[in-house]
Each structure stands twice: as structure tokens, then as C-alpha cells.
PDB file of C-alpha atoms in Angstrom:
ATOM      1  CA  UNK B   1       0.103   0.181  -0.118  1.00 45.00           C
ATOM      2  CA  UNK B   2       1.463   2.912  -0.746  1.00 39.00           C
ATOM      3  CA  UNK B   3       0.636   6.405   1.255  1.00 43.00           C
ATOM      4  CA  UNK B   4      -1.269   9.332   0.160  1.00 41.00           C
ATOM      5  CA  UNK B   5       0.567  10.986  -2.280  1.00 37.00           C
ATOM      6  CA  UNK B   6       2.158  15.231  -0.724  1.00 36.00           C
ATOM      7  CA  UNK B   7       2.488  17.932  -3.666  1.00 34.00           C
ATOM      8  CA  UNK B   8       5.078  16.279  -6.307  1.00 34.00           C
ATOM      9  CA  UNK B   9       8.168  15.476  -5.957  1.00 36.00           C
ATOM     10  CA  UNK B  10       7.451  13.563  -1.909  1.00 36.00           C
ATOM     11  CA  UNK B  11      10.180  10.826  -2.657  1.00 37.00           C
ATOM     12  CA  UNK B  12      11.736  10.064  -0.697  1.00 35.00           C
ATOM     13  CA  UNK B  13      14.241   9.601  -3.137  1.00 36.00           C
ATOM     14  CA  UNK B  14      17.858  12.004  -3.423  1.00 36.00           C
ATOM     15  CA  UNK B  15      16.578  14.586  -1.275  1.00 37.00           C
ATOM     16  CA  UNK B  16      15.303  12.247   1.177  1.00 37.00           C
ATOM     17  CA  UNK B  17      18.643  12.430   2.825  1.00 39.00           C
ATOM     18  CA  UNK B  18      19.541  14.869   5.886  1.00 36.00           C
ATOM     19  CA  UNK B  19      21.473  17.026   4.237  1.00 36.00           C
ATOM     20  CA  UNK B  20      24.887  19.252   5.627  1.00 38.00           C
ATOM     21  CA  UNK B  21      21.986  21.193   6.765  1.00 36.00           C
ATOM     22  CA  UNK B  22      21.120  18.314   8.555  1.00 40.00           C
ATOM     23  CA  UNK B  23      17.420  18.537   8.327  1.00 38.00           C
ATOM     24  CA  UNK B  24      16.182  14.710   6.391  1.00 35.00           C
ATOM     25  CA  UNK B  25      15.049  17.149   2.478  1.00 37.00           C
ATOM     26  CA  UNK B  26      14.074  20.317   1.082  1.00 38.00           C
ATOM     27  CA  UNK B  27      10.436  18.663   1.119  1.00 37.00           C
ATOM     28  CA  UNK B  28      10.687  16.427   4.202  1.00 40.00           C
ATOM     29  CA  UNK B  29       6.960  14.186   2.201  1.00 41.00           C
ATOM     30  CA  UNK B  30       7.471  10.262   2.599  1.00 34.00           C
ATOM     31  CA  UNK B  31       7.902   8.547   0.070  1.00 38.00           C
ATOM     32  CA  UNK B  32       7.135   6.170  -1.382  1.00 39.00           C
ATOM     33  CA  UNK B  33       6.939   3.572   1.349  1.00 38.00           C
ATOM     34  CA  UNK B  34       6.111   6.144   3.573  1.00 40.00           C
ATOM     35  CA  UNK B  35       9.578   6.062   5.219  1.00 42.00           C
ATOM     36  CA  UNK B  36      11.650   9.368   5.291  1.00 37.00           C
ATOM     37  CA  UNK B  37      14.273   6.790   3.460  1.00 40.00           C
ATOM     38  CA  UNK B  38      16.319   3.869   4.584  1.00 39.00           C
ATOM     39  CA  UNK B  39      18.850   6.308   5.171  1.00 40.00           C
ATOM     40  CA  UNK B  40      18.252   9.278   7.491  1.00 40.00           C
ATOM     41  CA  UNK B  41      20.856  10.143   9.708  1.00 41.00           C
ATOM     42  CA  UNK B  42      22.703  12.683   9.060  1.00 37.00           C
ATOM     43  CA  UNK B  43      26.260  11.667  10.329  1.00 40.00           C
ATOM     44  CA  UNK B  44      26.788   9.861  14.114  1.00 39.00           C
ATOM     45  CA  UNK B  45      24.838  12.215  16.164  1.00 38.00           C
ATOM     46  CA  UNK B  46      21.785  13.497  13.308  1.00 39.00           C
ATOM     47  CA  UNK B  47      19.358  11.202  14.579  1.00 41.00           C
ATOM     48  CA  UNK B  48      15.789  12.485  12.573  1.00 37.00           C
ATOM     49  CA  UNK B  49      14.509  11.800  16.077  1.00 39.00           C
ATOM     50  CA  UNK B  50      11.829   9.869  17.537  1.00 40.00           C
ATOM     51  CA  UNK B  51       8.968  11.971  15.311  1.00 37.00           C
ATOM     52  CA  UNK B  52      11.331  10.911  11.833  1.00 40.00           C
ATOM     53  CA  UNK B  53       8.847   7.670  10.012  1.00 41.00           C
ATOM     54  CA  UNK B  54       5.316   9.884   7.877  1.00 37.00           C
ATOM     55  CA  UNK B  55       2.343   8.809  10.623  1.00 38.00           C
ATOM     56  CA  UNK B  56      -0.327   7.632   8.718  1.00 38.00           C
ATOM     57  CA  UNK B  57      -1.128  11.320   7.384  1.00 37.00           C
ATOM     58  CA  UNK B  58       2.173  10.206   4.713  1.00 38.00           C
ATOM     59  CA  UNK B  59       4.902  12.748   5.402  1.00 39.00           C
ATOM     60  CA  UNK B  60       8.366  12.854   6.944  1.00 36.00           C
ATOM     61  CA  UNK B  61       6.697  13.843  10.331  1.00 36.00           C
ATOM     62  CA  UNK B  62       8.792  16.093  12.265  1.00 38.00           C
ATOM     63  CA  UNK B  63      12.131  15.030   9.916  1.00 38.00           C
ATOM     64  CA  UNK B  64      14.403  17.900  11.613  1.00 37.00           C
ATOM     65  CA  UNK B  65      17.468  15.620  12.222  1.00 36.00           C
ATOM     66  CA  UNK B  66      17.939  17.021  15.556  1.00 36.00           C
ATOM     67  CA  UNK B  67      18.273  20.449  16.959  1.00 38.00           C
ATOM     68  CA  UNK B  68      22.085  21.382  16.237  1.00 37.00           C
ATOM     69  CA  UNK B  69      22.712  18.467  13.527  1.00 38.00           C
ATOM     70  CA  UNK B  70      26.644  19.358  15.498  1.00 40.00           C
ATOM     71  CA  UNK B  71      29.465  16.263  15.786  1.00 37.00           C
ATOM     72  CA  UNK B  72      28.880  16.805  19.831  1.00 39.00           C
ATOM     73  CA  UNK B  73      31.664  17.240  22.497  1.00 40.00           C
ATOM     74  CA  UNK B  74      33.796  15.666  20.255  1.00 39.00           C
ATOM     75  CA  UNK B  75      33.926  18.972  18.090  1.00 39.00           C
ATOM     76  CA  UNK B  76      36.842  20.393  20.042  1.00 42.00           C
ATOM     77  CA  UNK B  77      39.978  19.873  21.947  1.00 41.00           C
ATOM     78  CA  UNK B  78      38.718  21.477  25.651  1.00 41.00           C
ATOM     79  CA  UNK B  79      41.547  20.283  27.915  1.00 43.00           C
ATOM     80  CA  UNK B  80      44.140  18.723  26.450  1.00 41.00           C
ATOM     81  CA  UNK B  81      44.696  22.239  24.070  1.00 41.00           C
ATOM     82  CA  UNK B  82      48.050  23.766  25.522  1.00 42.00           C
ATOM     83  CA  UNK B  83      50.977  22.026  27.732  1.00 40.00           C
ATOM     84  CA  UNK B  84      50.125  25.287  30.401  1.00 42.00           C
ATOM     85  CA  UNK B  85      52.269  23.718  33.190  1.00 45.00           C
ATOM     86  CA  UNK B  86      55.892  22.940  31.262  1.00 41.00           C
ATOM     87  CA  UNK B  87      56.860  26.560  30.584  1.00 42.00           C
ATOM     88  CA  UNK B  88      60.267  28.148  30.107  1.00 41.00           C
ATOM     89  CA  UNK B  89      62.756  27.351  32.705  1.00 41.00           C
ATOM     90  CA  UNK B  90      63.732  30.657  34.130  1.00 40.00           C
ATOM     91  CA  UNK B  91      66.951  31.461  33.542  1.00 44.00           C
ATOM     92  CA  UNK B  92      69.301  32.489  36.866  1.00 42.00           C
ATOM     93  CA  UNK B  93      69.924  34.634  39.058  1.00 43.00           C
ATOM     94  CA  UNK B  94      73.169  36.292  39.175  1.00 48.00           C
ATOM     95  CA  UNK B  95      76.071  35.577  41.191  1.00 51.00           C
ATOM     96  CA  UNK B  96      76.557  37.899  44.294  1.00 59.00           C
ATOM     97  CA  UNK B  97      79.777  40.027  45.569  1.00 69.00           C
ATOM     98  CA  UNK B  98      81.975  38.557  46.905  1.00 80.00           C
ATOM     99  CA  UNK B  99      81.749  39.930  50.637  1.00 89.00           C
ATOM    100  CA  UNK B 100      84.027  42.181  52.660  1.00 91.00           C
ATOM    101  CA  UNK B 101      87.238  40.684  54.620  1.00 94.00           C
ATOM    102  CA  UNK B 102      88.382  43.216  56.778  1.00 86.00           C
ATOM    103  CA  UNK B 103      89.056  46.755  57.840  1.00 84.00           C
ATOM    104  CA  UNK B 104      91.058  48.325  55.475  1.00 79.00           C
ATOM    105  CA  UNK B 105      90.035  50.843  53.537  1.00 81.00           C
ATOM    106  CA  UNK B 106      91.539  53.878  50.879  1.00 78.00           C
ATOM    107  CA  UNK B 107      92.934  52.587  48.065  1.00 77.00           C
ATOM    108  CA  UNK B 108      95.393  51.117  48.371  1.00 81.00           C
ATOM    109  CA  UNK B 109      98.797  51.188  45.493  1.00 87.00           C
ATOM    110  CA  UNK B 110      97.499  50.197  41.566  1.00 91.00           C
ATOM    111  CA  UNK B 111      98.428  48.993  38.694  1.00 94.00           C
ATOM    112  CA  UNK B 112      97.181  49.809  35.563  1.00 91.00           C
ATOM    113  CA  UNK B 113      98.263  46.256  34.085  1.00 94.00           C
ATOM    114  CA  UNK B 114      96.227  44.635  36.788  1.00 96.00           C
ATOM    115  CA  UNK B 115      92.660  44.030  36.428  1.00 94.00           C
ATOM    116  CA  UNK B 116      92.640  40.721  37.891  1.00 95.00           C
ATOM    117  CA  UNK B 117      90.712  40.490  41.604  1.00 94.00           C
ATOM    118  CA  UNK B 118      91.084  38.888  45.150  1.00 95.00           C
ATOM    119  CA  UNK B 119      88.523  36.332  45.664  1.00 93.00           C
ATOM    120  CA  UNK B 120      90.139  33.865  47.085  1.00 95.00           C
ATOM    121  CA  UNK B 121      89.005  33.562  51.102  1.00 97.00           C
ATOM    122  CA  UNK B 122      89.361  35.413  53.439  1.00 97.00           C
ATOM    123  CA  UNK B 123      92.210  34.787  55.233  1.00 97.00           C
ATOM    124  CA  UNK B 124      92.991  35.950  59.391  1.00 95.00           C
ATOM    125  CA  UNK B 125      96.480  35.151  60.250  1.00 94.00           C
ATOM    126  CA  UNK B 126      96.739  32.782  63.911  1.00 93.00           C
ATOM    127  CA  UNK B 127      99.555  32.604  66.703  1.00 91.00           C
ATOM    128  CA  UNK B 128     101.188  30.013  65.601  1.00 92.00           C
ATOM    129  CA  UNK B 129     103.587  26.626  67.909  1.00 90.00           C
ATOM    130  CA  UNK B 130     106.461  24.708  67.335  1.00 91.00           C
ATOM    131  CA  UNK B 131     108.343  24.475  64.946  1.00 93.00           C
ATOM    132  CA  UNK B 132     109.277  27.554  61.916  1.00 94.00           C
ATOM    133  CA  UNK B 133     108.808  24.981  58.639  1.00 96.00           C
ATOM    134  CA  UNK B 134     112.026  24.641  56.905  1.00 97.00           C
ATOM    135  CA  UNK B 135     111.882  26.227  53.253  1.00 98.00           C
ATOM    136  CA  UNK B 136     113.296  23.376  50.381  1.00 98.00           C
ATOM    137  CA  UNK B 137     112.764  25.219  47.433  1.00 98.00           C
ATOM    138  CA  UNK B 138     111.380  23.641  43.860  1.00 97.00           C
ATOM    139  CA  UNK B 139     110.219  24.606  40.532  1.00 97.00           C
ATOM    140  CA  UNK B 140     107.434  27.062  39.830  1.00 98.00           C
ATOM    141  CA  UNK B 141     104.629  26.782  38.380  1.00 97.00           C
ATOM    142  CA  UNK B 142     102.144  29.027  36.214  1.00 98.00           C
ATOM    143  CA  UNK B 143      99.291  30.118  37.410  1.00 98.00           C
ATOM    144  CA  UNK B 144      96.188  31.895  39.633  1.00 98.00           C
ATOM    145  CA  UNK B 145      97.339  31.341  44.155  1.00 98.00           C
ATOM    146  CA  UNK B 146      95.023  32.170  47.037  1.00 98.00           C
ATOM    147  CA  UNK B 147      95.991  32.678  49.537  1.00 98.00           C
ATOM    148  CA  UNK B 148      95.085  29.897  52.744  1.00 98.00           C
ATOM    149  CA  UNK B 149      96.659  30.703  55.433  1.00 97.00           C
ATOM    150  CA  UNK B 150      98.834  32.353  57.034  1.00 96.00           C
ATOM    151  CA  UNK B 151     100.610  31.334  60.438  1.00 95.00           C
ATOM    152  CA  UNK B 152     102.538  34.111  62.141  1.00 93.00           C
ATOM    153  CA  UNK B 153     105.918  32.518  65.157  1.00 92.00           C
ATOM    154  CA  UNK B 154     106.766  34.975  67.392  1.00 88.00           C
ATOM    155  CA  UNK B 155     110.544  34.445  67.968  1.00 83.00           C
ATOM    156  CA  UNK B 156     110.955  36.690  70.609  1.00 77.00           C
ATOM    157  CA  UNK B 157     108.864  37.364  74.455  1.00 70.00           C
ATOM    158  CA  UNK B 158     107.669  40.609  73.080  1.00 61.00           C
ATOM    159  CA  UNK B 159     104.785  41.249  71.298  1.00 60.00           C
ATOM    160  CA  UNK B 160     103.796  40.316  67.806  1.00 56.00           C
ATOM    161  CA  UNK B 161     104.856  43.134  64.625  1.00 55.00           C
ATOM    162  CA  UNK B 162     102.619  41.515  62.298  1.00 56.00           C
ATOM    163  CA  UNK B 163      98.747  42.627  62.118  1.00 63.00           C
ATOM    164  CA  UNK B 164      96.163  40.768  62.980  1.00 77.00           C
ATOM    165  CA  UNK B 165      93.296  41.483  60.600  1.00 87.00           C
ATOM    166  CA  UNK B 166      92.393  39.625  57.392  1.00 94.00           C
ATOM    167  CA  UNK B 167      92.752  39.745  53.861  1.00 95.00           C
ATOM    168  CA  UNK B 168      92.383  37.703  50.350  1.00 97.00           C
ATOM    169  CA  UNK B 169      95.774  37.853  48.910  1.00 97.00           C
ATOM    170  CA  UNK B 170      95.828  36.449  45.000  1.00 98.00           C
ATOM    171  CA  UNK B 171      99.208  35.783  43.331  1.00 98.00           C
ATOM    172  CA  UNK B 172      99.620  35.633  39.312  1.00 98.00           C
ATOM    173  CA  UNK B 173     102.718  33.518  38.331  1.00 98.00           C
ATOM    174  CA  UNK B 174     103.289  33.483  34.308  1.00 98.00           C
ATOM    175  CA  UNK B 175     106.267  33.555  31.683  1.00 98.00           C
ATOM    176  CA  UNK B 176     107.818  30.635  34.216  1.00 98.00           C
ATOM    177  CA  UNK B 177     112.261  30.325  33.655  1.00 97.00           C
ATOM    178  CA  UNK B 178     113.945  28.048  36.209  1.00 94.00           C
ATOM    179  CA  UNK B 179     115.890  31.894  37.645  1.00 97.00           C
ATOM    180  CA  UNK B 180     112.267  33.689  38.075  1.00 98.00           C
ATOM    181  CA  UNK B 181     108.895  34.295  36.796  1.00 98.00           C
ATOM    182  CA  UNK B 182     106.166  38.311  37.021  1.00 98.00           C
ATOM    183  CA  UNK B 183     104.224  37.815  39.696  1.00 98.00           C
ATOM    184  CA  UNK B 184     100.657  39.806  39.991  1.00 97.00           C
ATOM    185  CA  UNK B 185      99.661  40.298  43.150  1.00 96.00           C
ATOM    186  CA  UNK B 186      96.153  41.179  44.530  1.00 97.00           C
ATOM    187  CA  UNK B 187      95.269  41.868  47.468  1.00 95.00           C
ATOM    188  CA  UNK B 188      91.821  43.070  49.432  1.00 95.00           C
ATOM    189  CA  UNK B 189      91.468  44.386  52.709  1.00 93.00           C
ATOM    190  CA  UNK B 190      88.177  45.620  54.039  1.00 93.00           C
ATOM    191  CA  UNK B 191      87.160  48.683  51.339  1.00 92.00           C
ATOM    192  CA  UNK B 192      90.390  48.666  49.361  1.00 92.00           C
ATOM    193  CA  UNK B 193      92.369  46.343  47.001  1.00 94.00           C
ATOM    194  CA  UNK B 194      95.428  46.570  46.382  1.00 94.00           C
ATOM    195  CA  UNK B 195      97.420  45.254  42.572  1.00 95.00           C
ATOM    196  CA  UNK B 196     100.910  44.860  42.269  1.00 95.00           C
ATOM    197  CA  UNK B 197     103.211  44.078  39.242  1.00 96.00           C
ATOM    198  CA  UNK B 198     106.497  42.724  39.453  1.00 96.00           C
ATOM    199  CA  UNK B 199     109.296  41.132  38.469  1.00 97.00           C
ATOM    200  CA  UNK B 200     110.853  37.177  41.358  1.00 98.00           C
ATOM    201  CA  UNK B 201     114.802  36.530  40.926  1.00 98.00           C
ATOM    202  CA  UNK B 202     115.469  32.961  43.341  1.00 98.00           C
ATOM    203  CA  UNK B 203     118.024  31.819  44.091  1.00 97.00           C
ATOM    204  CA  UNK B 204     118.626  28.890  45.742  1.00 97.00           C
ATOM    205  CA  UNK B 205     115.383  28.533  47.867  1.00 98.00           C
ATOM    206  CA  UNK B 206     115.065  32.730  47.882  1.00 98.00           C
ATOM    207  CA  UNK B 207     112.888  34.571  46.391  1.00 98.00           C
ATOM    208  CA  UNK B 208     113.505  38.149  45.790  1.00 97.00           C
ATOM    209  CA  UNK B 209     110.891  39.848  44.463  1.00 96.00           C
ATOM    210  CA  UNK B 210     111.071  43.446  42.443  1.00 95.00           C
ATOM    211  CA  UNK B 211     108.369  46.436  42.062  1.00 93.00           C
ATOM    212  CA  UNK B 212     107.828  47.118  38.902  1.00 93.00           C
ATOM    213  CA  UNK B 213     103.762  48.816  38.525  1.00 94.00           C
ATOM    214  CA  UNK B 214     103.497  50.751  40.410  1.00 90.00           C
ATOM    215  CA  UNK B 215     106.678  52.861  39.710  1.00 82.00           C
ATOM    216  CA  UNK B 216     108.724  51.442  42.940  1.00 70.00           C
ATOM    217  CA  UNK B 217     109.051  55.463  43.998  1.00 65.00           C
ATOM    218  CA  UNK B 218     105.009  56.217  44.900  1.00 53.00           C
ATOM    219  CA  UNK B 219     105.061  53.894  48.077  1.00 52.00           C
ATOM    220  CA  UNK B 220     103.491  50.948  49.199  1.00 51.00           C
ATOM    221  CA  UNK B 221     105.364  47.892  48.744  1.00 53.00           C
ATOM    222  CA  UNK B 222     108.759  48.514  47.505  1.00 64.00           C
ATOM    223  CA  UNK B 223     109.627  44.693  47.483  1.00 79.00           C
ATOM    224  CA  UNK B 224     111.815  41.895  49.733  1.00 91.00           C
ATOM    225  CA  UNK B 225     112.685  38.259  49.438  1.00 95.00           C
ATOM    226  CA  UNK B 226     110.830  35.497  51.801  1.00 97.00           C
ATOM    227  CA  UNK B 227     111.971  32.061  50.970  1.00 98.00           C
ATOM    228  CA  UNK B 228     110.017  29.074  49.698  1.00 98.00           C
ATOM    229  CA  UNK B 229     108.693  25.570  49.524  1.00 98.00           C
ATOM    230  CA  UNK B 230     107.219  25.560  45.801  1.00 98.00           C
ATOM    231  CA  UNK B 231     105.842  22.395  44.797  1.00 97.00           C
ATOM    232  CA  UNK B 232     103.183  21.632  42.082  1.00 96.00           C
ATOM    233  CA  UNK B 233      99.597  22.751  43.541  1.00 97.00           C
ATOM    234  CA  UNK B 234     100.590  25.365  46.158  1.00 98.00           C
ATOM    235  CA  UNK B 235     104.109  28.016  47.557  1.00 98.00           C
ATOM    236  CA  UNK B 236     104.693  28.671  51.122  1.00 98.00           C
ATOM    237  CA  UNK B 237     106.662  31.769  51.940  1.00 98.00           C
ATOM    238  CA  UNK B 238     109.071  32.238  55.499  1.00 98.00           C
ATOM    239  CA  UNK B 239     109.338  35.951  56.467  1.00 95.00           C
ATOM    240  CA  UNK B 240     111.368  37.228  59.005  1.00 92.00           C
ATOM    241  CA  UNK B 241     109.209  39.788  60.088  1.00 86.00           C
ATOM    242  CA  UNK B 242     111.240  41.132  63.482  1.00 82.00           C
ATOM    243  CA  UNK B 243     109.967  39.991  66.896  1.00 86.00           C
ATOM    244  CA  UNK B 244     108.159  37.304  63.664  1.00 91.00           C
ATOM    245  CA  UNK B 245     107.849  34.886  61.456  1.00 93.00           C
ATOM    246  CA  UNK B 246     104.507  34.971  59.150  1.00 95.00           C
ATOM    247  CA  UNK B 247     104.748  31.433  56.725  1.00 97.00           C
ATOM    248  CA  UNK B 248     102.813  31.875  54.084  1.00 97.00           C
ATOM    249  CA  UNK B 249     100.878  29.150  52.540  1.00 98.00           C
ATOM    250  CA  UNK B 250      99.298  30.021  48.989  1.00 98.00           C
ATOM    251  CA  UNK B 251      96.818  26.815  46.690  1.00 98.00           C
ATOM    252  CA  UNK B 252      96.414  26.817  42.770  1.00 98.00           C
ATOM    253  CA  UNK B 253      93.017  26.846  42.453  1.00 96.00           C
TER     254      UNK B 253
END
């Protein structure tokens, strides 16, 4: 039995399916079988709804392919869109300045060809007991050395004349030969930093320092001599200062 024909072109035909807009076809009338067509689904979520059958009046009912005809919940990427929390790591902060060591003030000697800073440990002289170390000489190695200890030995009952103030010292040894080398000395005490350059002549276990920059007439350190013990990793200077002997150890960095 065929249903009541509607207007011409009421067949389910090619237009009986849900088109791109999700409707059941332009005319929406039942075809020969009275149904909206076997393939009346509008995609995965686009079913024609419960009223999609032709009904008694030969029409395809409301024929709409659902209210929206959209893909539904799977449409957008949703919460997984961006990585969010895994942003770039921040840059490290700038390094802090070296703390003040001692109570010195002023500018100290300055040599324009010496630009390094004294960044080693802050060393406070320590009164020592026992025998004074014996100098054994040795070979100097080019490199940078930092003061790591100062021991003061009293040689009489008089009060020591050596300053007990903390200080940082850095020595830079270069142009080493069997008879001498070039030496840059940087010393920081309080707010004062002194920079000096000179040459060192070696004779046996004695090292003689002669300042060349700034010129000796500018005051400050005029040079001097010390007994020494040199290894590949350290230099020990042994200096007689009146009623004390000062022993300083410089460690290669």
C-alpha cells in the first residue's frame, strides 16, 4: 500500500536524506514507502528523532535531524589544548659580590696592567707554636694562587708586630723560567684593594720580588725577599718580620 501522495516530488529520493544542514530533505514528504528513507541519519549524532516516520498523513513528521546536527562532545580539543604548566625554565640570578674581608680603607697601590680581583678565602693570621717550617725550594708553576693560611711565629717575648687583620690575596704567576717569573699581586682588605706587578728572581730557596708597577717611588710595597717551598699545587712563603716569622700558604686554583 502506498501512502497518500503529497505534493509533486515527495519521494524520499536523493533529497530524502539529511543534507549538510541536518534536515530530512527539502520537501520532507514521505516517498512511496511512507518512510523518510532508509539512510535518514544525519551522521553520528544526527538521527531524525523519534518522529522521523511518515505517520498517517503521509508526511515525514518533523523530519529535522536533531536540534543541532553538530558532532557533539568531540568537536573541540577542550581541556587538552595547551601544555600550560611546562613553560620555559627561568634564568639563574646574577652571582653575588664577594663579602668584605677585614677593615682596611683607601685605594691601595694600583697598577693599570693588573685587572684581576682577590676572590679567595678571607684569611685571618693565626698565632702558631712549635718550630718554624723549613724552606725546601722547588719549581714554580704558572697559574693563579690564592692565600689559604697565615701562621705567625713569635721569635721573642716581645709582642708580635705582624698585623692580625683578615685579608684576601691572589698571586698570578706567569713567564716562569728556572731563575724567575712575573708576579701580579692582588690584595683586598676592607674596602681597599691593592694591585701590584713585578718580577721575582730565584736563588736557591730564596725568592726576591722587585716591584715595577706602580713604580717603587709611588709608595706601598717596595718588594722584598722570602724563603719558599714550591710544589705543583702550592707555594709556601717564609718571611722574617722582626720579632715574628710569618708563614703564608698559597694554593693553586
